[in-house]
């Protein structure tokens, strides 16, 4: 029993050229490698794709060397036993091996490149139903497809979009805005320079203090409130004071947590968007997530630091501060009222239950009781700030910088009910 390889090629004229070679053994390796007895120069074929062996008279067995299948009469298999008398066809990539019985027990293996022939469709699909991957995903076809796709995506689509918007009206200011102003600031919609005083510079605190500064004189604050009301603001103008001097806020603020937070802070500083501004927390031009929803009533509040975040470890960042650390509400330091001392007023913590030796007897619980005598007397007084039970604010008023309380004045806070004579 002998295996005979007949390699069939065609001339330009269409005539066949047959090169016949007797294989030395009854076992032949099929693949792209140079050591294969049946060599197929096809990238779709493995170096050693399969092994063909003669198992008996007119009988052969074909088995894949790995997991790559091959075609047998329209089926993909990795192993098959074949009766040569049926003239089976084995398909490896673009090559077809047709087996047939020869004289003297020889087995003829006709090797030919796949091409449209009788029994194939006009689309080039072989009768076995196997289409070479190289025909579908050829490099030239992929290159043309990708090239045309890039042209359509990067050239034709932008041109079509531009042509479709030639008649559209574009608002120059709208290109810079990320959303509408809140209702409280809507009257500034057409007056961008009132907040954006310098091009490509973030809104500064000085812009906000033009209207909201709380350290102005009463006449200036009244004039600002009247001006804002006439401009169309639906809300009463609010006045605020600095929580602390700007330099101390910068030193007292803890650094961001984690690498991501530190990287974000670095980018914000690089683009002139520091985080210790009014506009860092009170954000304007916030786009509405729901279409058709009215603008926000006030600027969107985005807290960057909470009270606890700044007041935890504050004594380590500000060595000269008089404030104690407040790591939590449970760990908040007790109040330290001001008491007269030998050299002047001093602050004393309530933890030691101090007693004031001023000679006055003043029970807070009696004065703040809504049903006690002081409450009844306050309800009968017609002066400003009276007419109801007394509260803390009846006597304790904030000081000028709004950070503490001014001393109680007997003439102002006590004489309405008590005689100051001895």
mmCIF file of C-alpha atoms in Angstrom:
data_model
loop_
_atom_site.group_PDB
_atom_site.id
_atom_site.type_symbol
_atom_site.label_atom_id
_atom_site.label_comp_id
_atom_site.label_asym_id
_atom_site.label_seq_id
_atom_site.Cartn_x
_atom_site.Cartn_y
_atom_site.Cartn_z
ATOM 1 C CA UNK A 1 0.000 0.000 0.000
ATOM 2 C CA UNK A 2 1.464 3.301 -1.153
ATOM 3 C CA UNK A 3 0.469 6.963 -0.792
ATOM 4 C CA UNK A 4 0.884 8.993 -3.975
ATOM 5 C CA UNK A 5 0.675 12.802 -3.833
ATOM 6 C CA UNK A 6 -0.524 14.445 -7.046
ATOM 7 C CA UNK A 7 -0.175 18.251 -6.920
ATOM 8 C CA UNK A 8 -2.483 19.888 -9.470
ATOM 9 C CA UNK A 9 -1.902 23.477 -10.674
ATOM 10 C CA UNK A 10 -3.222 25.383 -13.667
ATOM 11 C CA UNK A 11 -1.549 27.317 -16.419
ATOM 12 C CA UNK A 12 -2.750 30.749 -17.489
ATOM 13 C CA UNK A 13 -4.454 29.058 -20.405
ATOM 14 C CA UNK A 14 -6.379 26.838 -17.995
ATOM 15 C CA UNK A 15 -4.498 23.600 -18.689
ATOM 16 C CA UNK A 16 -3.661 21.463 -15.672
ATOM 17 C CA UNK A 17 -0.135 20.672 -14.551
ATOM 18 C CA UNK A 18 0.170 17.513 -12.432
ATOM 19 C CA UNK A 19 3.270 16.772 -10.382
ATOM 20 C CA UNK A 20 3.235 13.301 -8.897
ATOM 21 C CA UNK A 21 5.338 12.140 -5.957
ATOM 22 C CA UNK A 22 5.338 8.805 -4.131
ATOM 23 C CA UNK A 23 5.447 9.314 -0.379
ATOM 24 C CA UNK A 24 8.050 7.170 1.380
ATOM 25 C CA UNK A 25 5.747 5.947 4.165
ATOM 26 C CA UNK A 26 2.105 5.165 4.714
ATOM 27 C CA UNK A 27 1.894 8.039 7.220
ATOM 28 C CA UNK A 28 1.898 11.634 5.915
ATOM 29 C CA UNK A 29 1.927 14.839 7.884
ATOM 30 C CA UNK A 30 -0.235 17.694 6.585
ATOM 31 C CA UNK A 31 0.670 21.290 7.402
ATOM 32 C CA UNK A 32 2.528 24.468 6.595
ATOM 33 C CA UNK A 33 5.854 23.298 7.995
ATOM 34 C CA UNK A 34 8.754 22.392 5.742
ATOM 35 C CA UNK A 35 9.052 18.953 7.363
ATOM 36 C CA UNK A 36 5.508 17.918 6.345
ATOM 37 C CA UNK A 37 5.125 15.341 3.583
ATOM 38 C CA UNK A 38 2.020 17.196 2.330
ATOM 39 C CA UNK A 39 3.023 20.851 2.583
ATOM 40 C CA UNK A 40 0.323 23.535 2.206
ATOM 41 C CA UNK A 41 1.659 27.123 1.859
ATOM 42 C CA UNK A 42 -1.356 28.680 3.568
ATOM 43 C CA UNK A 43 -1.365 30.853 6.713
ATOM 44 C CA UNK A 44 -4.752 29.412 7.641
ATOM 45 C CA UNK A 45 -3.052 26.026 8.097
ATOM 46 C CA UNK A 46 -0.966 25.167 11.172
ATOM 47 C CA UNK A 47 2.658 24.096 10.884
ATOM 48 C CA UNK A 48 1.596 20.533 11.636
ATOM 49 C CA UNK A 49 -2.150 20.582 11.157
ATOM 50 C CA UNK A 50 -3.057 16.890 10.837
ATOM 51 C CA UNK A 51 -1.678 13.414 10.166
ATOM 52 C CA UNK A 52 -2.966 11.089 7.433
ATOM 53 C CA UNK A 53 -2.251 7.392 7.939
ATOM 54 C CA UNK A 54 -3.268 4.294 5.957
ATOM 55 C CA UNK A 55 -5.106 1.826 8.179
ATOM 56 C CA UNK A 56 -6.017 -0.855 5.646
ATOM 57 C CA UNK A 57 -6.815 -1.553 2.020
ATOM 58 C CA UNK A 58 -8.644 1.545 0.794
ATOM 59 C CA UNK A 59 -8.944 2.891 4.331
ATOM 60 C CA UNK A 60 -7.228 5.980 5.828
ATOM 61 C CA UNK A 61 -7.468 7.836 9.092
ATOM 62 C CA UNK A 62 -6.949 11.591 9.449
ATOM 63 C CA UNK A 63 -6.444 13.176 12.891
ATOM 64 C CA UNK A 64 -5.627 16.754 13.887
ATOM 65 C CA UNK A 65 -2.271 17.256 15.545
ATOM 66 C CA UNK A 66 -3.804 19.836 17.880
ATOM 67 C CA UNK A 67 -7.250 21.328 18.347
ATOM 68 C CA UNK A 68 -7.513 22.904 14.885
ATOM 69 C CA UNK A 69 -10.278 21.173 12.861
ATOM 70 C CA UNK A 70 -10.386 20.480 9.138
ATOM 71 C CA UNK A 71 -13.192 20.010 6.650
ATOM 72 C CA UNK A 72 -14.479 16.647 5.475
ATOM 73 C CA UNK A 73 -17.327 16.754 2.967
ATOM 74 C CA UNK A 74 -18.844 19.882 4.546
ATOM 75 C CA UNK A 75 -18.193 18.999 8.191
ATOM 76 C CA UNK A 76 -15.560 20.292 10.608
ATOM 77 C CA UNK A 77 -13.899 17.476 12.531
ATOM 78 C CA UNK A 78 -10.652 16.773 14.323
ATOM 79 C CA UNK A 79 -10.543 13.063 13.475
ATOM 80 C CA UNK A 80 -12.164 10.862 10.852
ATOM 81 C CA UNK A 81 -11.866 7.407 9.240
ATOM 82 C CA UNK A 82 -12.334 7.508 5.475
ATOM 83 C CA UNK A 83 -13.223 4.969 2.791
ATOM 84 C CA UNK A 84 -11.176 6.046 -0.226
ATOM 85 C CA UNK A 85 -13.687 4.510 -2.657
ATOM 86 C CA UNK A 86 -16.125 7.360 -1.839
ATOM 87 C CA UNK A 87 -13.583 9.935 -3.140
ATOM 88 C CA UNK A 88 -13.776 12.120 -0.040
ATOM 89 C CA UNK A 89 -12.536 15.704 0.000
ATOM 90 C CA UNK A 90 -10.432 17.129 2.814
ATOM 91 C CA UNK A 91 -10.280 20.920 3.095
ATOM 92 C CA UNK A 92 -7.412 22.756 4.786
ATOM 93 C CA UNK A 93 -7.670 26.517 4.361
ATOM 94 C CA UNK A 94 -7.629 27.262 0.627
ATOM 95 C CA UNK A 95 -6.479 23.763 -0.360
ATOM 96 C CA UNK A 96 -8.502 20.659 -1.143
ATOM 97 C CA UNK A 97 -7.201 17.108 -0.831
ATOM 98 C CA UNK A 98 -9.243 14.637 -2.876
ATOM 99 C CA UNK A 99 -8.602 10.956 -2.093
ATOM 100 C CA UNK A 100 -9.155 8.177 -4.604
ATOM 101 C CA UNK A 101 -8.109 4.540 -5.154
ATOM 102 C CA UNK A 102 -5.313 3.834 -7.643
ATOM 103 C CA UNK A 103 -3.860 0.748 -9.271
ATOM 104 C CA UNK A 104 -2.114 -1.864 -7.190
ATOM 105 C CA UNK A 105 -3.667 -0.710 -3.917
ATOM 106 C CA UNK A 106 -2.220 2.738 -4.188
ATOM 107 C CA UNK A 107 -4.078 5.697 -2.647
ATOM 108 C CA UNK A 108 -3.984 8.866 -4.737
ATOM 109 C CA UNK A 109 -4.032 12.231 -2.964
ATOM 110 C CA UNK A 110 -4.908 15.052 -5.372
ATOM 111 C CA UNK A 111 -3.835 18.434 -3.965
ATOM 112 C CA UNK A 112 -5.361 21.546 -5.562
ATOM 113 C CA UNK A 113 -6.139 25.117 -4.585
ATOM 114 C CA UNK A 114 -9.810 25.847 -3.945
ATOM 115 C CA UNK A 115 -11.492 27.665 -6.830
ATOM 116 C CA UNK A 116 -15.018 27.960 -8.214
ATOM 117 C CA UNK A 117 -15.851 24.842 -10.090
ATOM 118 C CA UNK A 118 -18.711 22.522 -10.738
ATOM 119 C CA UNK A 119 -20.583 21.909 -7.523
ATOM 120 C CA UNK A 120 -19.721 25.325 -6.080
ATOM 121 C CA UNK A 121 -21.988 28.335 -5.814
ATOM 122 C CA UNK A 122 -21.374 31.548 -7.686
ATOM 123 C CA UNK A 123 -20.289 33.154 -4.392
ATOM 124 C CA UNK A 124 -17.273 30.835 -4.273
ATOM 125 C CA UNK A 125 -18.521 28.623 -1.436
ATOM 126 C CA UNK A 126 -17.208 25.059 -1.918
ATOM 127 C CA UNK A 127 -19.614 22.171 -2.075
ATOM 128 C CA UNK A 128 -18.315 21.081 1.312
ATOM 129 C CA UNK A 129 -19.701 24.301 2.767
ATOM 130 C CA UNK A 130 -16.313 25.544 4.013
ATOM 131 C CA UNK A 131 -15.232 29.133 3.292
ATOM 132 C CA UNK A 132 -11.619 30.057 3.803
ATOM 133 C CA UNK A 133 -10.998 32.700 6.468
ATOM 134 C CA UNK A 134 -8.573 34.410 4.113
ATOM 135 C CA UNK A 135 -11.391 35.037 1.593
ATOM 136 C CA UNK A 136 -13.617 36.747 4.174
ATOM 137 C CA UNK A 137 -11.000 38.564 6.272
ATOM 138 C CA UNK A 138 -8.352 39.319 3.699
ATOM 139 C CA UNK A 139 -5.921 42.083 4.562
ATOM 140 C CA UNK A 140 -6.798 44.131 1.523
ATOM 141 C CA UNK A 141 -10.524 43.893 2.232
ATOM 142 C CA UNK A 142 -10.029 44.870 5.876
ATOM 143 C CA UNK A 143 -7.778 47.790 4.879
ATOM 144 C CA UNK A 144 -10.319 49.165 2.400
ATOM 145 C CA UNK A 145 -13.161 48.734 4.877
ATOM 146 C CA UNK A 146 -11.322 50.542 7.663
ATOM 147 C CA UNK A 147 -10.131 53.287 5.324
ATOM 148 C CA UNK A 148 -13.610 54.017 4.011
ATOM 149 C CA UNK A 149 -14.991 53.892 7.548
ATOM 150 C CA UNK A 150 -12.453 56.463 8.739
ATOM 151 C CA UNK A 151 -13.280 58.757 5.828
ATOM 152 C CA UNK A 152 -17.003 58.493 6.542
ATOM 153 C CA UNK A 153 -16.577 59.017 10.280
ATOM 154 C CA UNK A 154 -14.002 61.809 10.284
ATOM 155 C CA UNK A 155 -14.934 63.701 7.127
ATOM 156 C CA UNK A 156 -18.429 63.042 5.850
ATOM 157 C CA UNK A 157 -20.153 63.029 9.247
ATOM 158 C CA UNK A 158 -18.697 66.398 10.391
ATOM 159 C CA UNK A 159 -19.499 67.921 7.000
ATOM 160 C CA UNK A 160 -23.085 66.693 7.228
ATOM 161 C CA UNK A 161 -23.429 67.995 10.782
ATOM 162 C CA UNK A 162 -21.987 71.380 9.793
ATOM 163 C CA UNK A 163 -24.261 71.636 6.774
ATOM 164 C CA UNK A 164 -27.290 70.800 8.900
ATOM 165 C CA UNK A 165 -26.509 73.584 11.409
ATOM 166 C CA UNK A 166 -25.670 76.371 8.970
ATOM 167 C CA UNK A 167 -28.984 78.076 9.696
ATOM 168 C CA UNK A 168 -28.915 77.411 13.432
ATOM 169 C CA UNK A 169 -28.510 80.394 15.746
ATOM 170 C CA UNK A 170 -25.540 80.037 18.089
ATOM 171 C CA UNK A 171 -25.410 82.178 21.227
ATOM 172 C CA UNK A 172 -21.734 83.056 21.840
ATOM 173 C CA UNK A 173 -22.204 83.308 25.610
ATOM 174 C CA UNK A 174 -23.994 79.966 25.748
ATOM 175 C CA UNK A 175 -20.895 78.171 24.484
ATOM 176 C CA UNK A 176 -19.146 78.996 27.773
ATOM 177 C CA UNK A 177 -22.013 78.201 30.141
ATOM 178 C CA UNK A 178 -22.522 74.790 31.748
ATOM 179 C CA UNK A 179 -26.057 75.591 32.905
ATOM 180 C CA UNK A 180 -28.423 78.355 34.011
ATOM 181 C CA UNK A 181 -27.956 80.636 36.991
ATOM 182 C CA UNK A 182 -30.007 80.002 40.103
ATOM 183 C CA UNK A 183 -33.193 81.999 40.627
ATOM 184 C CA UNK A 184 -31.462 84.144 43.258
ATOM 185 C CA UNK A 185 -28.864 85.287 40.702
ATOM 186 C CA UNK A 186 -30.964 85.096 37.540
ATOM 187 C CA UNK A 187 -31.025 88.898 37.260
ATOM 188 C CA UNK A 188 -27.271 88.704 36.476
ATOM 189 C CA UNK A 189 -27.818 86.445 33.439
ATOM 190 C CA UNK A 190 -26.822 89.199 30.981
ATOM 191 C CA UNK A 191 -24.217 90.817 33.231
ATOM 192 C CA UNK A 192 -21.414 88.238 33.227
ATOM 193 C CA UNK A 193 -18.722 90.756 34.177
ATOM 194 C CA UNK A 194 -20.344 91.391 37.542
ATOM 195 C CA UNK A 195 -18.880 88.035 38.703
ATOM 196 C CA UNK A 196 -16.345 87.186 35.984
ATOM 197 C CA UNK A 197 -14.322 90.360 36.331
ATOM 198 C CA UNK A 198 -11.199 89.051 34.590
ATOM 199 C CA UNK A 199 -11.063 86.778 31.556
ATOM 200 C CA UNK A 200 -9.975 83.185 32.169
ATOM 201 C CA UNK A 201 -9.729 83.775 35.934
ATOM 202 C CA UNK A 202 -12.052 81.967 38.332
ATOM 203 C CA UNK A 203 -14.645 83.998 40.218
ATOM 204 C CA UNK A 204 -12.876 85.613 43.167
ATOM 205 C CA UNK A 205 -14.160 86.245 46.679
ATOM 206 C CA UNK A 206 -13.950 89.989 46.018
ATOM 207 C CA UNK A 207 -16.717 89.623 43.419
ATOM 208 C CA UNK A 208 -18.988 87.904 45.936
ATOM 209 C CA UNK A 209 -18.204 90.426 48.688
ATOM 210 C CA UNK A 210 -19.314 93.275 46.461
ATOM 211 C CA UNK A 211 -22.875 92.374 47.465
ATOM 212 C CA UNK A 212 -22.594 89.909 50.347
ATOM 213 C CA UNK A 213 -19.886 91.435 52.580
ATOM 214 C CA UNK A 214 -21.135 91.621 56.158
ATOM 215 C CA UNK A 215 -18.500 94.076 57.384
ATOM 216 C CA UNK A 216 -20.057 97.037 55.566
ATOM 217 C CA UNK A 217 -21.765 99.881 57.340
ATOM 218 C CA UNK A 218 -25.536 99.567 57.857
ATOM 219 C CA UNK A 219 -26.113 102.254 55.244
ATOM 220 C CA UNK A 220 -24.008 100.389 52.664
ATOM 221 C CA UNK A 221 -25.795 97.097 53.363
ATOM 222 C CA UNK A 222 -29.201 98.763 53.044
ATOM 223 C CA UNK A 223 -28.171 100.338 49.737
ATOM 224 C CA UNK A 224 -26.893 96.979 48.417
ATOM 225 C CA UNK A 225 -30.121 95.202 49.409
ATOM 226 C CA UNK A 226 -32.219 97.883 47.697
ATOM 227 C CA UNK A 227 -30.107 97.719 44.528
ATOM 228 C CA UNK A 228 -30.404 93.936 44.306
ATOM 229 C CA UNK A 229 -34.156 94.067 44.900
ATOM 230 C CA UNK A 230 -34.611 96.631 42.129
ATOM 231 C CA UNK A 231 -32.520 94.508 39.762
ATOM 232 C CA UNK A 232 -35.066 91.700 40.099
ATOM 233 C CA UNK A 233 -33.739 89.298 42.736
ATOM 234 C CA UNK A 234 -36.633 87.375 44.343
ATOM 235 C CA UNK A 235 -34.715 86.787 47.590
ATOM 236 C CA UNK A 236 -33.540 89.041 50.380
ATOM 237 C CA UNK A 237 -29.835 89.781 50.109
ATOM 238 C CA UNK A 238 -27.844 87.820 52.697
ATOM 239 C CA UNK A 239 -24.650 89.148 54.261
ATOM 240 C CA UNK A 240 -21.791 86.955 55.433
ATOM 241 C CA UNK A 241 -18.484 87.479 57.174
ATOM 242 C CA UNK A 242 -15.214 85.629 56.782
ATOM 243 C CA UNK A 243 -15.011 82.571 59.001
ATOM 244 C CA UNK A 244 -11.405 83.549 59.715
ATOM 245 C CA UNK A 245 -8.637 85.529 58.000
ATOM 246 C CA UNK A 246 -7.840 83.992 54.634
ATOM 247 C CA UNK A 247 -4.262 83.134 55.558
ATOM 248 C CA UNK A 248 -5.334 81.228 58.663
ATOM 249 C CA UNK A 249 -8.004 79.355 56.706
ATOM 250 C CA UNK A 250 -5.377 78.245 54.178
ATOM 251 C CA UNK A 251 -3.054 76.996 56.931
ATOM 252 C CA UNK A 252 -5.846 75.481 59.006
ATOM 253 C CA UNK A 253 -7.497 73.524 56.183
ATOM 254 C CA UNK A 254 -6.328 69.876 56.134
ATOM 255 C CA UNK A 255 -4.865 68.478 52.900
ATOM 256 C CA UNK A 256 -7.126 66.272 50.743
ATOM 257 C CA UNK A 257 -7.314 62.580 51.580
ATOM 258 C CA UNK A 258 -5.723 60.010 49.268
ATOM 259 C CA UNK A 259 -3.765 60.323 46.054
ATOM 260 C CA UNK A 260 -6.892 61.071 44.007
ATOM 261 C CA UNK A 261 -7.897 64.002 46.208
ATOM 262 C CA UNK A 262 -4.377 65.437 46.196
ATOM 263 C CA UNK A 263 -4.129 65.082 42.408
ATOM 264 C CA UNK A 264 -7.494 66.819 41.983
ATOM 265 C CA UNK A 265 -6.391 69.690 44.227
ATOM 266 C CA UNK A 266 -3.147 70.040 42.243
ATOM 267 C CA UNK A 267 -5.034 70.213 38.941
ATOM 268 C CA UNK A 268 -7.454 72.802 40.357
ATOM 269 C CA UNK A 269 -4.572 74.985 41.506
ATOM 270 C CA UNK A 270 -2.828 74.584 38.149
ATOM 271 C CA UNK A 271 -5.942 75.871 36.365
ATOM 272 C CA UNK A 272 -6.451 78.695 38.869
ATOM 273 C CA UNK A 273 -9.395 77.065 40.650
ATOM 274 C CA UNK A 274 -8.395 77.124 44.337
ATOM 275 C CA UNK A 275 -10.705 75.318 46.732
ATOM 276 C CA UNK A 276 -10.828 77.994 49.467
ATOM 277 C CA UNK A 277 -13.136 80.323 47.522
ATOM 278 C CA UNK A 278 -16.794 81.184 48.035
ATOM 279 C CA UNK A 279 -17.522 79.632 44.625
ATOM 280 C CA UNK A 280 -15.837 76.376 45.627
ATOM 281 C CA UNK A 281 -18.873 75.470 47.740
ATOM 282 C CA UNK A 282 -21.588 77.761 46.352
ATOM 283 C CA UNK A 283 -21.599 76.584 42.735
ATOM 284 C CA UNK A 284 -23.478 78.353 39.959
ATOM 285 C CA UNK A 285 -24.264 77.347 36.353
ATOM 286 C CA UNK A 286 -25.249 73.819 37.407
ATOM 287 C CA UNK A 287 -27.023 71.985 34.587
ATOM 288 C CA UNK A 288 -30.419 70.573 35.458
ATOM 289 C CA UNK A 289 -30.372 66.755 35.165
ATOM 290 C CA UNK A 290 -34.089 66.698 34.308
ATOM 291 C CA UNK A 291 -35.106 68.382 31.075
ATOM 292 C CA UNK A 292 -37.626 71.147 31.595
ATOM 293 C CA UNK A 293 -37.002 71.479 35.323
ATOM 294 C CA UNK A 294 -36.742 75.117 36.511
ATOM 295 C CA UNK A 295 -33.374 76.467 37.685
ATOM 296 C CA UNK A 296 -32.245 75.922 41.252
ATOM 297 C CA UNK A 297 -33.546 78.560 43.708
ATOM 298 C CA UNK A 298 -30.083 79.265 45.169
ATOM 299 C CA UNK A 299 -26.501 78.323 44.190
ATOM 300 C CA UNK A 300 -25.863 74.614 44.615
ATOM 301 C CA UNK A 301 -24.045 73.893 47.883
ATOM 302 C CA UNK A 302 -21.095 71.531 47.456
ATOM 303 C CA UNK A 303 -19.286 71.177 50.813
ATOM 304 C CA UNK A 304 -15.562 70.527 50.464
ATOM 305 C CA UNK A 305 -14.710 70.417 54.188
ATOM 306 C CA UNK A 306 -16.992 69.804 57.170
ATOM 307 C CA UNK A 307 -16.631 71.409 60.612
ATOM 308 C CA UNK A 308 -15.105 68.217 62.006
ATOM 309 C CA UNK A 309 -12.606 67.850 59.137
ATOM 310 C CA UNK A 310 -11.096 71.284 59.771
ATOM 311 C CA UNK A 311 -11.346 71.314 63.575
ATOM 312 C CA UNK A 312 -9.716 67.878 63.985
ATOM 313 C CA UNK A 313 -5.999 68.402 64.564
ATOM 314 C CA UNK A 314 -6.367 72.171 64.200
ATOM 315 C CA UNK A 315 -3.889 72.807 67.031
ATOM 316 C CA UNK A 316 -1.201 70.931 65.057
ATOM 317 C CA UNK A 317 -1.699 73.033 61.909
ATOM 318 C CA UNK A 318 -2.149 76.365 63.744
ATOM 319 C CA UNK A 319 0.243 76.367 66.681
ATOM 320 C CA UNK A 320 -0.902 79.764 67.986
ATOM 321 C CA UNK A 321 -4.650 79.102 67.935
ATOM 322 C CA UNK A 322 -6.730 79.515 71.080
ATOM 323 C CA UNK A 323 -9.313 77.024 69.813
ATOM 324 C CA UNK A 324 -9.376 73.469 71.108
ATOM 325 C CA UNK A 325 -9.704 70.490 68.758
ATOM 326 C CA UNK A 326 -13.220 69.196 68.085
ATOM 327 C CA UNK A 327 -12.787 65.713 66.540
ATOM 328 C CA UNK A 328 -16.504 64.890 66.901
ATOM 329 C CA UNK A 329 -19.687 66.171 68.459
ATOM 330 C CA UNK A 330 -19.150 63.842 71.410
ATOM 331 C CA UNK A 331 -15.582 65.127 71.786
ATOM 332 C CA UNK A 332 -16.495 68.800 71.370
ATOM 333 C CA UNK A 333 -14.777 70.909 74.057
ATOM 334 C CA UNK A 334 -17.001 72.470 76.673
ATOM 335 C CA UNK A 335 -17.903 76.152 76.575
ATOM 336 C CA UNK A 336 -15.442 78.578 78.140
ATOM 337 C CA UNK A 337 -17.299 81.644 79.402
ATOM 338 C CA UNK A 338 -15.486 84.846 80.284
ATOM 339 C CA UNK A 339 -15.136 85.534 84.000
ATOM 340 C CA UNK A 340 -13.535 88.497 85.740
ATOM 341 C CA UNK A 341 -10.057 87.811 87.056
ATOM 342 C CA UNK A 342 -7.329 89.651 88.974
ATOM 343 C CA UNK A 343 -5.672 90.916 85.780
ATOM 344 C CA UNK A 344 -8.755 91.090 83.569
ATOM 345 C CA UNK A 345 -11.398 88.834 82.009
ATOM 346 C CA UNK A 346 -10.312 85.233 81.488
ATOM 347 C CA UNK A 347 -11.976 82.241 79.843
ATOM 348 C CA UNK A 348 -12.724 79.303 82.131
ATOM 349 C CA UNK A 349 -13.976 75.880 81.018
ATOM 350 C CA UNK A 350 -17.277 74.719 82.418
ATOM 351 C CA UNK A 351 -15.753 71.290 83.073
ATOM 352 C CA UNK A 352 -14.488 72.502 86.455
ATOM 353 C CA UNK A 353 -17.931 73.955 87.360
ATOM 354 C CA UNK A 354 -16.597 77.448 88.132
ATOM 355 C CA UNK A 355 -18.591 79.971 90.171
ATOM 356 C CA UNK A 356 -18.628 83.659 89.395
ATOM 357 C CA UNK A 357 -17.784 85.861 92.392
ATOM 358 C CA UNK A 358 -19.160 89.113 90.971
ATOM 359 C CA UNK A 359 -21.647 89.693 93.756
ATOM 360 C CA UNK A 360 -24.615 89.181 91.418
ATOM 361 C CA UNK A 361 -27.104 86.372 91.646
ATOM 362 C CA UNK A 362 -28.308 85.465 88.141
ATOM 363 C CA UNK A 363 -30.096 82.120 87.663
ATOM 364 C CA UNK A 364 -30.243 81.317 83.939
ATOM 365 C CA UNK A 365 -32.972 78.710 84.381
ATOM 366 C CA UNK A 366 -35.285 81.263 86.024
ATOM 367 C CA UNK A 367 -34.818 83.861 83.290
ATOM 368 C CA UNK A 368 -35.218 81.362 80.431
ATOM 369 C CA UNK A 369 -38.260 79.571 81.835
ATOM 370 C CA UNK A 370 -41.247 80.327 79.542
ATOM 371 C CA UNK A 371 -43.616 80.330 82.533
ATOM 372 C CA UNK A 372 -41.527 82.222 85.091
ATOM 373 C CA UNK A 373 -41.678 85.803 86.279
ATOM 374 C CA UNK A 374 -39.038 87.162 83.864
ATOM 375 C CA UNK A 375 -40.960 85.670 80.937
ATOM 376 C CA UNK A 376 -44.204 87.292 82.134
ATOM 377 C CA UNK A 377 -42.498 90.651 82.493
ATOM 378 C CA UNK A 378 -40.847 90.385 79.067
ATOM 379 C CA UNK A 379 -44.240 89.705 77.492
ATOM 380 C CA UNK A 380 -45.627 92.956 78.920
ATOM 381 C CA UNK A 381 -42.728 95.122 77.748
ATOM 382 C CA UNK A 382 -43.185 96.902 74.465
ATOM 383 C CA UNK A 383 -39.573 97.612 73.773
ATOM 384 C CA UNK A 384 -37.722 96.256 70.796
ATOM 385 C CA UNK A 385 -36.830 92.591 71.201
ATOM 386 C CA UNK A 386 -39.477 91.906 73.815
ATOM 387 C CA UNK A 387 -43.042 90.617 73.719
ATOM 388 C CA UNK A 388 -42.240 86.929 74.279
ATOM 389 C CA UNK A 389 -40.292 84.761 76.705
ATOM 390 C CA UNK A 390 -36.604 85.552 76.988
ATOM 391 C CA UNK A 391 -34.005 83.654 75.006
ATOM 392 C CA UNK A 392 -30.210 83.618 74.971
ATOM 393 C CA UNK A 393 -30.227 86.326 72.280
ATOM 394 C CA UNK A 394 -32.129 88.670 74.596
ATOM 395 C CA UNK A 395 -28.868 89.456 76.406
ATOM 396 C CA UNK A 396 -26.031 87.842 74.465
ATOM 397 C CA UNK A 397 -25.252 89.618 71.203
ATOM 398 C CA UNK A 398 -22.518 88.746 68.666
ATOM 399 C CA UNK A 399 -19.433 90.904 68.680
ATOM 400 C CA UNK A 400 -18.238 92.987 65.733
ATOM 401 C CA UNK A 401 -16.426 90.164 63.916
ATOM 402 C CA UNK A 402 -19.293 87.701 64.476
ATOM 403 C CA UNK A 403 -16.947 85.132 66.035
ATOM 404 C CA UNK A 404 -17.888 85.569 69.681
ATOM 405 C CA UNK A 405 -20.221 87.536 71.917
ATOM 406 C CA UNK A 406 -19.935 91.073 73.222
ATOM 407 C CA UNK A 407 -19.962 91.625 77.005
ATOM 408 C CA UNK A 408 -23.376 92.029 78.593
ATOM 409 C CA UNK A 409 -24.181 95.695 79.271
ATOM 410 C CA UNK A 410 -26.281 96.338 82.320
ATOM 411 C CA UNK A 411 -27.889 99.505 80.939
ATOM 412 C CA UNK A 412 -28.861 97.834 77.674
ATOM 413 C CA UNK A 413 -29.661 94.281 78.752
ATOM 414 C CA UNK A 414 -30.885 94.531 82.359
ATOM 415 C CA UNK A 415 -32.330 97.999 83.005
ATOM 416 C CA UNK A 416 -35.587 97.220 81.210
ATOM 417 C CA UNK A 417 -36.601 95.020 84.147
ATOM 418 C CA UNK A 418 -34.172 95.841 86.945
ATOM 419 C CA UNK A 419 -33.295 99.109 88.639
ATOM 420 C CA UNK A 420 -29.560 99.710 88.539
ATOM 421 C CA UNK A 421 -29.555 101.789 91.732
ATOM 422 C CA UNK A 422 -28.250 100.481 95.033
#
